Amino acid sequence: MRVGLIVDSACDLPYDFARKHDLFVLPVTAIIDGQTYTDKHCPVRTQEFYQSGLLGKGHEAETKAYTAEQIHDLFMEKIVTEFDVAICETVTKSRSQIFQNAAEAMNSVMAHYEEARKAAGRDGKFSMRVIDSKQIFAGQGLLAAHTLKLIEQKLSKNALRHEVETFTDKIYTCVIPRDLHYIRERARRRGDKSVSAFAAFLGKALNIVPVIFGQGAEGKPVVKTRNFDMAVEKVMNYAVARVEAGLLTPYVSLSCGLAWTEIEDLPGLNRLRDACESNGVELLLSQMGITSAIYVGPGSICLALAAEPHTFNDFQ
């Protein structure tokens, strides 16, 4: 039984890790200054976007989910013909249309897959499940890495689905937005009022940089610092202490909306690397994808790990 894992372009993972594990990335459409781009998590294209400055302020940028019809065609061509069981993990459905469109596409695929499968010379039934990851960015990447680990254990499809759906509630994320005003403007266009105009004004006027912490996408500000480096130090302190206390899966996922030279200069990054190496944990360090950077703003950071219930201040 060949099991395939599908994620969308909001899922941040190192390119080499995704390629090694044959991870299929469902594209997202990015529209920047009226020009349409397809985000397939190509590292070269992502780097080009960072260097061009197209993701920064002054540019009109938004993302658009593939339609159910587009997803159906991809599933029929790339998934039905290659796998016997497929798990599709989408960015949290509370922030995107991708889950709904993928679920609609799955229902259509399950009703019509036989002919495509026969033409590809694959015997037997095909089954599929679309799962709301309840995560964003690095959190979605962490869930994908853990799911791949479960797949390697050759669990039954029902056991695999159950493990994934229960595990996602154990993931904690830290987000450091570089510019609250950017996030407020992007959220306003989506009808999301979670970032108030007042908070955006404070962030701009007083150079306040918050750390947003919580389970999945449901985070709240837990620390307000006076500059970006201080916020990064707080998050690195948390991650190092949490790694040393023990995790529920041997991964820490860290995605950064920065150039690679800037990522390597992040305060505390080498301490986190050392802590992960000493504790048998793999640090999944990636450049934030185009979709993620448009959502939260270039220069932002997202860290995710899975652990027993705790608070951010427990590990400061």
mmCIF file of C-alpha atoms in Angstrom:
data_model
loop_
_atom_site.group_PDB
_atom_site.id
_atom_site.type_symbol
_atom_site.label_atom_id
_atom_site.label_comp_id
_atom_site.label_asym_id
_atom_site.label_seq_id
_atom_site.Cartn_x
_atom_site.Cartn_y
_atom_site.Cartn_z
ATOM 1 C CA MET A 1 0.000 0.000 0.000
ATOM 2 C CA ARG A 2 1.563 3.261 -1.156
ATOM 3 C CA VAL A 3 0.576 6.261 0.974
ATOM 4 C CA GLY A 4 0.989 9.820 -0.278
ATOM 5 C CA LEU A 5 0.942 13.083 1.647
ATOM 6 C CA ILE A 6 -0.365 16.315 0.119
ATOM 7 C CA VAL A 7 0.044 19.789 1.598
ATOM 8 C CA ASP A 8 -0.618 23.246 0.187
ATOM 9 C CA SER A 9 1.719 26.159 -0.417
ATOM 10 C CA ALA A 10 1.023 27.664 3.011
ATOM 11 C CA CYS A 11 2.995 24.745 4.495
ATOM 12 C CA ASP A 12 6.577 25.785 5.232
ATOM 13 C CA LEU A 13 9.205 23.035 5.129
ATOM 14 C CA PRO A 14 12.782 22.826 3.853
ATOM 15 C CA TYR A 15 12.737 22.064 0.129
ATOM 16 C CA ASP A 16 15.197 19.167 0.427
ATOM 17 C CA PHE A 17 13.119 17.584 3.206
ATOM 18 C CA ALA A 18 9.927 17.810 1.131
ATOM 19 C CA ARG A 19 11.656 16.380 -1.949
ATOM 20 C CA LYS A 20 13.277 13.544 -0.008
ATOM 21 C CA HIS A 21 9.881 12.420 1.299
ATOM 22 C CA ASP A 22 8.053 12.829 -2.028
ATOM 23 C CA LEU A 23 5.723 15.438 -0.572
ATOM 24 C CA PHE A 24 3.147 16.733 -3.064
ATOM 25 C CA VAL A 25 2.506 20.480 -2.805
ATOM 26 C CA LEU A 26 -0.877 21.777 -3.851
ATOM 27 C CA PRO A 27 -0.191 25.169 -5.452
ATOM 28 C CA VAL A 28 -1.723 28.469 -4.403
ATOM 29 C CA THR A 29 -2.209 31.418 -6.750
ATOM 30 C CA ALA A 30 -0.451 34.647 -5.751
ATOM 31 C CA ILE A 31 -1.629 37.919 -7.287
ATOM 32 C CA ILE A 32 0.867 40.760 -6.914
ATOM 33 C CA ASP A 33 0.277 44.169 -8.514
ATOM 34 C CA GLY A 34 -2.227 42.539 -10.842
ATOM 35 C CA GLN A 35 0.218 39.870 -12.026
ATOM 36 C CA THR A 36 -0.618 36.219 -11.346
ATOM 37 C CA TYR A 37 1.997 33.767 -10.082
ATOM 38 C CA THR A 38 1.733 30.136 -9.068
ATOM 39 C CA ASP A 39 3.354 29.284 -5.739
ATOM 40 C CA LYS A 40 4.659 25.716 -6.017
ATOM 41 C CA HIS A 41 7.292 26.130 -3.297
ATOM 42 C CA CYS A 42 10.107 26.375 -5.815
ATOM 43 C CA PRO A 43 13.104 27.632 -3.777
ATOM 44 C CA VAL A 44 14.572 29.509 -6.736
ATOM 45 C CA ARG A 45 11.322 31.365 -7.421
ATOM 46 C CA THR A 46 10.863 32.093 -3.705
ATOM 47 C CA GLN A 47 14.361 33.572 -3.471
ATOM 48 C CA GLU A 48 13.662 35.695 -6.553
ATOM 49 C CA PHE A 49 10.582 37.145 -4.863
ATOM 50 C CA TYR A 50 12.533 38.113 -1.756
ATOM 51 C CA GLN A 51 15.292 39.718 -3.812
ATOM 52 C CA SER A 52 12.814 41.607 -6.019
ATOM 53 C CA GLY A 53 11.025 43.209 -3.076
ATOM 54 C CA LEU A 54 7.644 42.263 -4.539
ATOM 55 C CA LEU A 55 6.502 40.930 -1.162
ATOM 56 C CA GLY A 56 7.120 44.197 0.653
ATOM 57 C CA LYS A 57 5.007 47.251 1.377
ATOM 58 C CA GLY A 58 3.890 49.303 -1.568
ATOM 59 C CA HIS A 59 2.801 46.245 -3.531
ATOM 60 C CA GLU A 60 -0.754 44.951 -3.741
ATOM 61 C CA ALA A 61 -0.549 41.246 -2.898
ATOM 62 C CA GLU A 62 -3.098 38.560 -2.164
ATOM 63 C CA THR A 63 -3.439 34.798 -2.416
ATOM 64 C CA LYS A 64 -6.194 32.778 -4.008
ATOM 65 C CA ALA A 65 -6.925 29.097 -3.450
ATOM 66 C CA TYR A 66 -7.057 26.750 -6.400
ATOM 67 C CA THR A 67 -10.652 25.994 -7.341
ATOM 68 C CA ALA A 68 -12.238 22.619 -6.617
ATOM 69 C CA GLU A 69 -12.031 21.853 -10.343
ATOM 70 C CA GLN A 70 -8.303 22.657 -10.500
ATOM 71 C CA ILE A 71 -7.618 20.536 -7.422
ATOM 72 C CA HIS A 72 -9.717 17.682 -8.820
ATOM 73 C CA ASP A 73 -7.630 17.626 -11.994
ATOM 74 C CA LEU A 74 -4.377 17.582 -10.025
ATOM 75 C CA PHE A 75 -5.604 14.781 -7.775
ATOM 76 C CA MET A 76 -6.709 12.693 -10.744
ATOM 77 C CA GLU A 77 -3.442 13.192 -12.618
ATOM 78 C CA LYS A 78 -0.849 13.125 -9.828
ATOM 79 C CA ILE A 79 -2.372 11.329 -6.842
ATOM 80 C CA VAL A 80 -4.863 8.684 -7.977
ATOM 81 C CA THR A 81 -2.340 7.275 -10.446
ATOM 82 C CA GLU A 82 0.551 7.142 -7.961
ATOM 83 C CA PHE A 83 -0.855 6.223 -4.553
ATOM 84 C CA ASP A 84 -3.314 3.810 -2.950
ATOM 85 C CA VAL A 85 -4.060 6.045 0.029
ATOM 86 C CA ALA A 86 -3.700 9.836 0.135
ATOM 87 C CA ILE A 87 -3.787 12.259 3.047
ATOM 88 C CA CYS A 88 -4.277 15.933 2.175
ATOM 89 C CA GLU A 89 -3.479 18.376 4.980
ATOM 90 C CA THR A 90 -4.580 21.962 4.328
ATOM 91 C CA VAL A 91 -3.890 25.262 6.016
ATOM 92 C CA THR A 92 -6.495 25.961 8.721
ATOM 93 C CA LYS A 93 -9.943 26.272 7.191
ATOM 94 C CA SER A 94 -10.661 29.301 9.373
ATOM 95 C CA ARG A 95 -8.222 31.348 7.262
ATOM 96 C CA SER A 96 -8.514 29.866 3.770
ATOM 97 C CA GLN A 97 -10.850 28.344 1.182
ATOM 98 C CA ILE A 98 -8.377 25.548 0.407
ATOM 99 C CA PHE A 99 -9.875 22.975 2.784
ATOM 100 C CA GLN A 100 -13.382 23.393 1.395
ATOM 101 C CA ASN A 101 -12.201 23.254 -2.217
ATOM 102 C CA ALA A 102 -9.971 20.231 -1.584
ATOM 103 C CA ALA A 103 -12.798 18.384 0.192
ATOM 104 C CA GLU A 104 -15.130 19.079 -2.734
ATOM 105 C CA ALA A 105 -12.468 17.869 -5.157
ATOM 106 C CA MET A 106 -11.916 14.713 -3.094
ATOM 107 C CA ASN A 107 -15.614 13.807 -3.247
ATOM 108 C CA SER A 108 -15.556 14.109 -7.017
ATOM 109 C CA VAL A 109 -12.347 12.096 -7.290
ATOM 110 C CA MET A 110 -13.715 9.272 -5.147
ATOM 111 C CA ALA A 111 -16.678 8.966 -7.486
ATOM 112 C CA HIS A 112 -14.635 8.894 -10.696
ATOM 113 C CA TYR A 113 -11.139 7.570 -10.006
ATOM 114 C CA GLU A 114 -11.495 4.014 -11.404
ATOM 115 C CA GLU A 115 -10.850 4.800 -15.067
ATOM 116 C CA ALA A 116 -7.777 6.964 -14.399
ATOM 117 C CA ARG A 117 -6.367 4.343 -12.073
ATOM 118 C CA LYS A 118 -6.947 1.550 -14.569
ATOM 119 C CA ALA A 119 -5.270 3.530 -17.346
ATOM 120 C CA ALA A 120 -2.227 4.004 -15.102
ATOM 121 C CA GLY A 121 -2.036 0.240 -14.481
ATOM 122 C CA ARG A 122 -2.752 0.451 -10.777
ATOM 123 C CA ASP A 123 -4.848 -2.274 -9.201
ATOM 124 C CA GLY A 124 -7.110 -2.078 -6.172
ATOM 125 C CA LYS A 125 -9.149 0.608 -4.497
ATOM 126 C CA PHE A 126 -8.102 4.173 -3.812
ATOM 127 C CA SER A 127 -8.938 6.080 -0.641
ATOM 128 C CA MET A 128 -8.367 9.659 0.375
ATOM 129 C CA ARG A 129 -8.877 12.002 3.302
ATOM 130 C CA VAL A 130 -8.717 15.803 3.471
ATOM 131 C CA ILE A 131 -7.750 17.041 6.939
ATOM 132 C CA ASP A 132 -7.903 20.562 8.349
ATOM 133 C CA SER A 133 -4.443 20.967 9.847
ATOM 134 C CA LYS A 134 -5.684 23.818 12.097
ATOM 135 C CA GLN A 135 -2.202 25.211 11.480
ATOM 136 C CA ILE A 136 -0.389 27.895 9.520
ATOM 137 C CA PHE A 137 3.106 28.019 8.034
ATOM 138 C CA ALA A 138 5.670 26.285 10.271
ATOM 139 C CA GLY A 139 2.869 24.614 12.249
ATOM 140 C CA GLN A 140 1.543 23.011 9.104
ATOM 141 C CA GLY A 141 5.097 21.956 8.258
ATOM 142 C CA LEU A 142 5.516 20.324 11.652
ATOM 143 C CA LEU A 143 2.294 18.341 11.215
ATOM 144 C CA ALA A 144 3.452 17.189 7.774
ATOM 145 C CA ALA A 145 6.811 16.022 9.143
ATOM 146 C CA HIS A 146 5.088 14.089 11.926
ATOM 147 C CA THR A 147 2.631 12.570 9.444
ATOM 148 C CA LEU A 148 5.509 11.351 7.275
ATOM 149 C CA LYS A 149 6.987 9.700 10.360
ATOM 150 C CA LEU A 150 3.658 7.960 11.001
ATOM 151 C CA ILE A 151 3.471 6.811 7.376
ATOM 152 C CA GLU A 152 6.886 5.190 7.758
ATOM 153 C CA GLN A 153 5.452 3.194 10.672
ATOM 154 C CA LYS A 154 2.957 1.635 8.219
ATOM 155 C CA LEU A 155 -0.143 2.362 10.283
ATOM 156 C CA SER A 156 -3.518 1.378 8.876
ATOM 157 C CA LYS A 157 -5.274 4.191 7.030
ATOM 158 C CA ASN A 158 -7.833 4.634 9.825
ATOM 159 C CA ALA A 159 -5.161 4.676 12.521
ATOM 160 C CA LEU A 160 -3.110 7.141 10.485
ATOM 161 C CA ARG A 161 -6.050 9.494 10.055
ATOM 162 C CA HIS A 162 -6.881 9.312 13.778
ATOM 163 C CA GLU A 163 -3.293 9.999 14.837
ATOM 164 C CA VAL A 164 -3.008 13.011 12.541
ATOM 165 C CA GLU A 165 -6.343 14.517 13.580
ATOM 166 C CA THR A 166 -5.559 14.223 17.296
ATOM 167 C CA PHE A 167 -1.923 15.272 17.029
ATOM 168 C CA THR A 168 -2.626 18.645 15.450
ATOM 169 C CA ASP A 169 -4.131 19.886 18.742
ATOM 170 C CA LYS A 170 -0.751 19.357 20.423
ATOM 171 C CA ILE A 171 1.139 21.785 18.188
ATOM 172 C CA TYR A 172 2.154 25.193 19.562
ATOM 173 C CA THR A 173 3.253 28.075 17.373
ATOM 174 C CA CYS A 174 5.062 31.353 17.912
ATOM 175 C CA VAL A 175 4.678 34.070 15.302
ATOM 176 C CA ILE A 176 6.686 37.295 15.229
ATOM 177 C CA PRO A 177 5.086 39.698 12.737
ATOM 178 C CA ARG A 178 7.572 42.260 11.482
ATOM 179 C CA ASP A 179 4.916 44.865 10.715
ATOM 180 C CA LEU A 180 1.530 44.928 12.472
ATOM 181 C CA HIS A 181 0.223 47.501 10.025
ATOM 182 C CA TYR A 182 0.949 45.135 7.121
ATOM 183 C CA ILE A 183 -0.934 42.310 8.840
ATOM 184 C CA ARG A 184 -3.897 44.547 9.650
ATOM 185 C CA GLU A 185 -4.196 45.677 6.036
ATOM 186 C CA ARG A 186 -4.000 42.120 4.685
ATOM 187 C CA ALA A 187 -6.489 40.919 7.306
ATOM 188 C CA ARG A 188 -8.885 43.772 6.532
ATOM 189 C CA ARG A 189 -9.030 42.731 2.887
ATOM 190 C CA ARG A 190 -9.948 39.194 3.950
ATOM 191 C CA GLY A 191 -12.574 40.449 6.416
ATOM 192 C CA ASP A 192 -10.439 39.285 9.367
ATOM 193 C CA LYS A 193 -10.630 41.820 12.235
ATOM 194 C CA SER A 194 -8.236 40.021 14.582
ATOM 195 C CA VAL A 195 -5.629 42.795 14.341
ATOM 196 C CA SER A 196 -7.059 46.142 15.342
ATOM 197 C CA ALA A 197 -6.117 49.497 13.871
ATOM 198 C CA PHE A 198 -5.015 50.593 17.338
ATOM 199 C CA ALA A 199 -2.584 47.678 17.669
ATOM 200 C CA ALA A 200 -1.187 48.436 14.226
ATOM 201 C CA PHE A 201 -0.731 52.102 15.176
ATOM 202 C CA LEU A 202 1.087 51.172 18.390
ATOM 203 C CA GLY A 203 3.368 48.806 16.555
ATOM 204 C CA LYS A 204 4.293 51.483 14.043
ATOM 205 C CA ALA A 205 4.548 54.431 16.419
ATOM 206 C CA LEU A 206 6.356 52.779 19.299
ATOM 207 C CA ASN A 207 8.213 50.044 17.421
ATOM 208 C CA ILE A 208 6.453 47.365 19.430
ATOM 209 C CA VAL A 209 7.014 43.840 18.156
ATOM 210 C CA PRO A 210 4.735 41.213 19.727
ATOM 211 C CA VAL A 211 5.214 37.468 20.083
ATOM 212 C CA ILE A 212 1.951 35.720 19.218
ATOM 213 C CA PHE A 213 1.709 32.303 20.856
ATOM 214 C CA GLY A 214 -0.878 29.569 20.997
ATOM 215 C CA GLN A 215 -2.114 26.261 19.677
ATOM 216 C CA GLY A 216 -2.324 26.262 15.923
ATOM 217 C CA ALA A 217 -3.629 29.450 14.352
ATOM 218 C CA GLU A 218 -5.404 30.597 17.524
ATOM 219 C CA GLY A 219 -2.577 32.597 19.026
ATOM 220 C CA LYS A 220 -2.585 35.668 21.246
ATOM 221 C CA PRO A 221 0.129 38.204 22.102
ATOM 222 C CA VAL A 222 2.130 36.953 25.103
ATOM 223 C CA VAL A 223 5.097 39.330 24.948
ATOM 224 C CA LYS A 224 5.500 42.847 23.592
ATOM 225 C CA THR A 225 9.097 43.804 22.890
ATOM 226 C CA ARG A 226 10.675 47.031 21.693
ATOM 227 C CA ASN A 227 12.441 45.549 18.653
ATOM 228 C CA PHE A 228 12.543 42.510 16.425
ATOM 229 C CA ASP A 229 15.774 41.018 17.800
ATOM 230 C CA MET A 230 14.392 41.053 21.342
ATOM 231 C CA ALA A 231 11.296 39.191 20.175
ATOM 232 C CA VAL A 232 13.447 36.625 18.369
ATOM 233 C CA GLU A 233 15.539 36.097 21.514
ATOM 234 C CA LYS A 234 12.357 35.437 23.519
ATOM 235 C CA VAL A 235 11.170 32.841 21.011
ATOM 236 C CA MET A 236 14.574 31.160 20.839
ATOM 237 C CA ASN A 237 14.731 31.005 24.644
ATOM 238 C CA TYR A 238 11.316 29.365 24.659
ATOM 239 C CA ALA A 239 12.231 26.860 21.946
ATOM 240 C CA VAL A 240 15.535 25.861 23.536
ATOM 241 C CA ALA A 241 13.943 25.342 26.958
ATOM 242 C CA ARG A 242 11.016 23.425 25.467
ATOM 243 C CA VAL A 243 13.347 21.148 23.462
ATOM 244 C CA GLU A 244 15.335 20.380 26.605
ATOM 245 C CA ALA A 245 12.120 19.618 28.516
ATOM 246 C CA GLY A 246 10.963 17.177 25.850
ATOM 247 C CA LEU A 247 8.777 17.168 22.731
ATOM 248 C CA LEU A 248 6.041 14.907 21.395
ATOM 249 C CA THR A 249 7.702 14.568 17.990
ATOM 250 C CA PRO A 250 11.412 15.003 17.231
ATOM 251 C CA TYR A 251 11.046 18.129 15.110
ATOM 252 C CA VAL A 252 11.091 21.880 15.523
ATOM 253 C CA SER A 253 9.834 23.808 12.510
ATOM 254 C CA LEU A 254 11.097 27.344 11.916
ATOM 255 C CA SER A 255 10.190 29.399 8.842
ATOM 256 C CA CYS A 256 11.504 32.898 8.234
ATOM 257 C CA GLY A 257 10.422 35.556 5.774
ATOM 258 C CA LEU A 258 14.009 36.684 5.321
ATOM 259 C CA ALA A 259 16.953 36.259 2.992
ATOM 260 C CA TRP A 260 19.176 33.347 3.975
ATOM 261 C CA THR A 261 21.997 35.634 5.098
ATOM 262 C CA GLU A 262 19.557 37.339 7.486
ATOM 263 C CA ILE A 263 18.248 34.000 8.749
ATOM 264 C CA GLU A 264 21.740 32.862 9.686
ATOM 265 C CA ASP A 265 22.236 36.061 11.694
ATOM 266 C CA LEU A 266 19.106 35.559 13.832
ATOM 267 C CA PRO A 267 19.980 35.887 17.543
ATOM 268 C CA GLY A 268 19.772 32.564 19.343
ATOM 269 C CA LEU A 269 19.538 30.402 16.194
ATOM 270 C CA ASN A 270 22.805 28.589 16.899
ATOM 271 C CA ARG A 271 21.710 27.908 20.488
ATOM 272 C CA LEU A 272 18.556 26.321 19.121
ATOM 273 C CA ARG A 273 20.586 24.263 16.659
ATOM 274 C CA ASP A 274 22.805 23.020 19.482
ATOM 275 C CA ALA A 275 19.832 22.161 21.709
ATOM 276 C CA CYS A 276 18.154 20.224 18.906
ATOM 277 C CA GLU A 277 21.329 18.290 18.101
ATOM 278 C CA SER A 278 21.911 17.436 21.777
ATOM 279 C CA ASN A 279 18.362 16.141 22.188
ATOM 280 C CA GLY A 280 17.904 14.179 18.968
ATOM 281 C CA VAL A 281 15.582 16.755 17.430
ATOM 282 C CA GLU A 282 15.655 17.788 13.770
ATOM 283 C CA LEU A 283 15.423 21.524 13.144
ATOM 284 C CA LEU A 284 13.319 22.069 10.011
ATOM 285 C CA LEU A 285 14.605 25.500 9.018
ATOM 286 C CA SER A 286 13.073 27.040 5.913
ATOM 287 C CA GLN A 287 12.597 30.288 4.105
ATOM 288 C CA MET A 288 8.959 31.315 4.422
ATOM 289 C CA GLY A 289 7.125 30.570 1.192
ATOM 290 C CA ILE A 290 5.483 33.162 -1.044
ATOM 291 C CA THR A 291 1.995 32.313 0.237
ATOM 292 C CA SER A 292 3.050 32.577 3.892
ATOM 293 C CA ALA A 293 4.998 35.802 3.355
ATOM 294 C CA ILE A 294 2.019 37.462 1.671
ATOM 295 C CA TYR A 295 -0.215 36.416 4.559
ATOM 296 C CA VAL A 296 1.910 37.522 7.518
ATOM 297 C CA GLY A 297 4.353 39.910 5.844
ATOM 298 C CA PRO A 298 8.006 39.656 4.791
ATOM 299 C CA GLY A 299 10.480 39.685 7.637
ATOM 300 C CA SER A 300 8.182 37.698 9.914
ATOM 301 C CA ILE A 301 9.040 34.443 11.700
ATOM 302 C CA CYS A 302 7.000 31.379 12.643
ATOM 303 C CA LEU A 303 8.183 28.591 14.950
ATOM 304 C CA ALA A 304 6.271 25.420 15.795
ATOM 305 C CA LEU A 305 6.747 22.415 18.063
ATOM 306 C CA ALA A 306 4.562 19.777 19.706
ATOM 307 C CA ALA A 307 4.489 19.310 23.459
ATOM 308 C CA GLU A 308 2.356 18.687 26.501
ATOM 309 C CA PRO A 309 0.107 21.603 27.608
ATOM 310 C CA HIS A 310 2.133 24.614 28.709
ATOM 311 C CA THR A 311 2.350 28.402 28.472
ATOM 312 C CA PHE A 312 4.987 30.515 26.767
ATOM 313 C CA ASN A 313 6.127 32.023 30.074
ATOM 314 C CA ASP A 314 6.710 28.554 31.521
ATOM 315 C CA PHE A 315 9.839 28.420 29.381
ATOM 316 C CA GLN A 316 11.360 31.875 29.780
#
